[in-house]
Coordinates of C-alpha atoms in Angstrom, one line a residue:
M1 CA 19.2 26.3 4.3
S2 CA 22.8 26.8 4.5
G3 CA 25.3 24.9 2.4
R4 CA 26.1 22.7 5.4
G5 CA 22.6 22.2 6.1
A6 CA 21.6 20.8 2.7
E7 CA 24.6 18.5 2.8
R8 CA 23.2 17.0 5.9
I9 CA 19.8 16.5 4.8
L10 CA 20.9 15.0 1.7
D11 CA 23.2 12.7 3.7
L12 CA 20.3 11.9 6.1
I13 CA 18.0 11.0 2.7
E14 CA 20.7 8.7 1.1
W15 CA 21.2 7.0 4.7
L16 CA 17.5 6.4 5.0
A17 CA 17.0 5.2 1.6
S18 CA 20.1 2.7 1.9
R19 CA 18.0 1.3 5.2
G20 CA 14.8 -0.1 3.9
E21 CA 13.1 0.1 7.1
A22 CA 12.2 2.6 10.0
S23 CA 14.9 3.9 12.1
T24 CA 15.1 5.5 15.3
L25 CA 16.4 9.0 16.5
A26 CA 19.5 7.3 18.2
E27 CA 20.1 5.2 14.9
V28 CA 20.4 8.4 13.0
V29 CA 22.6 10.4 15.4
Q30 CA 25.0 7.5 15.7
A31 CA 25.3 6.6 11.8
L32 CA 25.6 10.3 10.6
E33 CA 27.6 11.3 13.8
L34 CA 25.7 14.5 14.1
P35 CA 24.3 16.3 17.2
K36 CA 20.8 15.1 18.5
S37 CA 19.0 18.4 18.4
S38 CA 20.3 18.8 14.7
T39 CA 19.1 15.6 13.6
L40 CA 15.8 16.0 15.2
L41 CA 15.5 19.2 13.2
L42 CA 16.5 17.7 9.9
L43 CA 14.1 14.8 10.5
R44 CA 11.1 17.0 11.3
T45 CA 12.0 19.0 8.3
L46 CA 11.7 15.9 6.2
V47 CA 8.5 14.6 7.9
E48 CA 6.9 18.2 7.0
G49 CA 7.9 17.9 3.6
G50 CA 6.3 14.6 3.1
Y51 CA 9.3 12.6 2.6
V52 CA 9.5 10.7 5.9
T53 CA 6.8 9.7 8.1
R54 CA 7.2 9.4 12.1
Q55 CA 5.8 6.0 13.3
A56 CA 3.7 5.5 16.2
D57 CA 6.7 3.8 17.9
G58 CA 8.8 7.0 17.2
R59 CA 11.0 5.4 14.5
Y60 CA 11.1 7.4 11.2
L61 CA 10.6 6.0 7.7
L62 CA 11.5 7.3 4.3
I63 CA 8.3 7.1 1.9
R64 CA 9.6 9.0 -1.0
L65 CA 12.8 10.7 -2.3
P66 CA 12.8 14.3 -3.4
G67 CA 11.7 14.7 -7.3
E68 CA 10.4 10.8 -7.2
P69 CA 7.9 10.8 -9.8
S70 CA 4.9 8.2 -10.5
A71 CA 2.8 7.7 -13.5
D72 CA -0.1 9.5 -12.2
N73 CA 1.6 12.0 -10.0
N74 CA -0.2 10.8 -6.7
G75 CA 2.3 10.6 -3.7
W76 CA 2.7 8.4 -0.6
G77 CA 3.5 11.7 1.2
T78 CA 0.4 13.3 0.3
I79 CA -1.7 10.3 0.9
L80 CA -0.4 9.9 4.5
R81 CA -0.7 13.7 5.4
V82 CA -4.4 13.5 4.2
A83 CA -5.5 10.2 5.6
E84 CA -3.6 9.9 9.0
P85 CA -5.8 12.8 10.9
I86 CA -8.9 10.7 9.7
L87 CA -7.5 7.4 10.5
R88 CA -6.3 8.7 14.0
E89 CA -10.0 9.8 14.8
T90 CA -11.2 6.5 13.6
V91 CA -8.8 4.6 15.9
G92 CA -9.9 6.8 18.8
A93 CA -13.7 5.9 18.0
I94 CA -13.4 2.3 17.2
E95 CA -10.8 1.5 19.6
E96 CA -8.7 -0.8 17.4
T97 CA -5.3 -0.4 15.7
G98 CA -5.1 1.6 12.4
F99 CA -3.1 1.4 9.2
I100 CA -2.6 3.2 5.9
A101 CA -1.2 0.7 3.5
V102 CA -0.1 1.1 -0.4
L103 CA 1.0 -1.5 -3.1
T104 CA 4.6 -1.0 -4.2
D105 CA 6.0 -1.6 -7.6
D106 CA 6.8 -5.0 -6.9
R107 CA 3.1 -5.7 -5.8
Q108 CA 3.9 -5.9 -2.1
V109 CA 1.9 -4.5 0.8
R110 CA 3.7 -1.4 2.7
Y111 CA 2.3 0.2 5.5
L112 CA 3.3 3.8 5.7
N113 CA 2.1 4.2 9.6
K114 CA 0.3 2.7 12.8
I115 CA -1.9 4.1 14.8
L116 CA -2.5 2.1 18.3
P117 CA -5.6 2.4 20.4
M118 CA -5.4 3.3 24.1
R119 CA -6.4 0.2 25.4
E120 CA -4.8 -2.6 27.3
I121 CA -5.3 -5.7 24.8
R122 CA -4.7 -4.4 21.2
Y123 CA -3.4 -5.6 17.6
D124 CA 0.6 -4.6 17.1
R125 CA 3.0 -5.6 14.7
D126 CA 6.0 -4.2 13.0
I127 CA 5.3 -2.5 9.7
A128 CA 8.8 -2.1 8.6
A129 CA 8.8 -5.2 6.4
P130 CA 6.7 -5.3 3.3
R131 CA 3.7 -7.9 3.1
V132 CA 2.6 -10.6 0.5
A133 CA -0.6 -8.8 -1.0
H134 CA -3.1 -11.7 -1.3
Y135 CA -2.2 -12.8 2.6
V136 CA -3.7 -9.6 4.2
A137 CA -7.0 -7.5 4.0
S138 CA -5.1 -4.5 2.6
G139 CA -3.2 -6.4 -0.1
L140 CA -6.5 -7.9 -1.4
M141 CA -8.1 -4.6 -1.2
L142 CA -5.1 -3.2 -3.2
L143 CA -5.2 -5.8 -5.7
S144 CA -8.7 -5.2 -6.6
G145 CA -7.4 -1.8 -8.1
L146 CA -5.5 -3.8 -10.8
N147 CA -6.7 -3.9 -14.3
D148 CA -7.4 -7.4 -15.4
G149 CA -4.1 -8.1 -17.3
D150 CA -2.1 -6.8 -14.2
L151 CA -4.0 -8.8 -11.8
E152 CA -3.4 -11.9 -14.0
A153 CA 0.0 -11.3 -13.9
Y154 CA 0.0 -11.1 -10.5
L155 CA -1.7 -14.4 -9.9
R156 CA 0.9 -16.0 -12.4
G157 CA 4.1 -14.6 -11.0
N158 CA 3.5 -13.9 -7.1
V159 CA 1.2 -16.6 -6.2
A160 CA 2.1 -20.1 -5.2
R161 CA 0.0 -23.0 -6.5
E162 CA -0.5 -24.1 -2.8
D163 CA -2.1 -20.5 -2.4
D164 CA -4.8 -21.4 -4.8
P165 CA -5.0 -18.2 -7.4
D166 CA -8.5 -19.1 -8.3
A167 CA -9.5 -18.4 -4.5
I168 CA -7.6 -15.2 -4.3
A169 CA -8.9 -14.1 -7.7
E170 CA -12.6 -14.7 -6.4
R171 CA -11.8 -12.5 -3.2
V172 CA -10.3 -9.8 -5.3
S173 CA -13.4 -9.8 -7.2
A174 CA -15.6 -9.8 -4.0
A175 CA -13.5 -6.8 -2.9
R176 CA -14.3 -4.9 -6.2
S177 CA -18.1 -5.7 -5.9
D178 CA -18.2 -4.9 -2.1
G179 CA -15.9 -2.0 -1.8
Y180 CA -14.0 -3.5 1.3
V181 CA -12.2 -6.4 2.5
A182 CA -13.0 -8.2 5.8
N183 CA -10.6 -10.7 6.7
L184 CA -11.4 -12.7 10.0
Y185 CA -8.7 -15.4 9.4
G186 CA -5.3 -13.2 8.8
R187 CA -1.8 -14.8 8.7
V188 CA -1.2 -13.6 12.4
E189 CA -2.8 -15.9 14.5
G190 CA -5.6 -14.5 16.3
A191 CA -5.9 -11.3 14.6
A192 CA -8.3 -10.0 11.7
G193 CA -9.0 -6.6 10.1
V194 CA -11.1 -4.8 7.6
A195 CA -9.7 -2.7 4.6
A196 CA -11.3 0.0 2.5
P197 CA -9.9 1.9 -0.8
I198 CA -8.7 5.6 -0.6
V199 CA -9.3 6.7 -4.2
D200 CA -8.4 9.5 -6.6
P201 CA -10.8 11.5 -8.3
D202 CA -10.8 9.0 -11.2
G203 CA -11.6 6.2 -8.9
R204 CA -8.3 4.7 -8.9
I205 CA -7.4 2.9 -5.7
L206 CA -4.2 4.7 -4.3
A207 CA -4.1 3.3 -0.8
V208 CA -6.2 1.8 1.8
V209 CA -7.4 2.2 5.2
N210 CA -7.0 -1.2 7.3
I211 CA -8.7 -1.3 10.9
S212 CA -7.2 -4.7 12.7
G213 CA -7.9 -6.1 16.2
P214 CA -8.4 -9.2 18.1
R215 CA -10.3 -11.8 15.9
E216 CA -13.0 -12.5 18.4
R217 CA -13.4 -8.6 19.1
I218 CA -13.2 -7.8 15.3
A219 CA -15.6 -10.6 14.7
N220 CA -18.2 -9.7 17.4
N221 CA -18.1 -6.0 16.0
L222 CA -17.7 -6.4 12.6
E223 CA -20.5 -4.3 11.1
R224 CA -19.4 -1.2 13.2
V225 CA -15.6 -1.9 12.5
T226 CA -16.5 -2.3 8.5
K227 CA -18.7 0.9 8.8
A228 CA -15.9 3.1 10.4
T229 CA -13.1 1.6 8.1
V230 CA -15.4 2.6 5.0
E231 CA -16.3 5.7 6.2
A232 CA -12.7 6.8 6.9
A233 CA -11.6 5.8 3.6
R234 CA -14.5 7.8 2.1
R235 CA -13.4 10.7 3.9
A236 CA -9.8 10.4 3.1
S237 CA -10.9 10.2 -0.6
E238 CA -12.7 13.2 -0.6
E239 CA -10.5 15.2 0.9
L240 CA -7.3 13.9 -1.3
S241 CA -9.6 14.8 -4.3
R242 CA -10.3 18.2 -3.0
R243 CA -6.7 18.7 -2.6
V244 CA -6.0 17.5 -6.1
M245 CA -8.7 19.7 -7.8
K246 CA -7.1 22.7 -5.8
N247 CA -3.6 22.3 -6.7
G248 CA -3.6 20.4 -9.9
K249 CA -1.8 17.5 -8.9
T250 CA 0.2 16.0 -6.1
H251 CA 3.7 14.7 -6.4
G252 CA 5.6 11.7 -5.1
R253 CA 5.4 8.1 -5.8
K254 CA 2.2 5.6 -5.7

């Protein structure tokens, strides 16, 4: 890459990092005052490198910075590259909306992508904003991966008394035991979902697969949706472990 090209891609990374939400190609072009073709090429380079993801609605979201490490060297970009094809296949088979979600350092849920089914009535929502972990199936599953001390700290510092920390702790305990979370009464009225964990070779939860849809449809097909979600997470975990064993480690941010 030329010196000018390197400068442009760094400018793009810095701008995306300052946004904190997904951006359209037009927004990037306008902000950086670059030709559309050049901007698209830069974005594709970042997507291929695992720094940016292109969402189902065509917007681009920064998921990690170059050289950004984590305590266990597991990266969101790697997880997304491994899990997205499996999730896309699952969405096609189950005909409900799919997400890959992770837990941020401040214990919120961040959705890395969204894959919509090809059907007239479907569950859709903006994934740019982080979610309160104990409000959603993905978050409850991710919280189940915390050790007891970290979970207790979360319940003390992130949960209002009216949300009943004891009830949340019981749901997290059930998630640990069951290996999945089915939430038929989510924060979005009329929506429901199932989440299952993507784990590393040591069994640590790195992310979750979430399948969501209209509540009545999910409830009527709960066994099938749960089985598909758990299977997708299992396949993603196996593929991630295979890559870790092959390459020694992955890089990025948890």
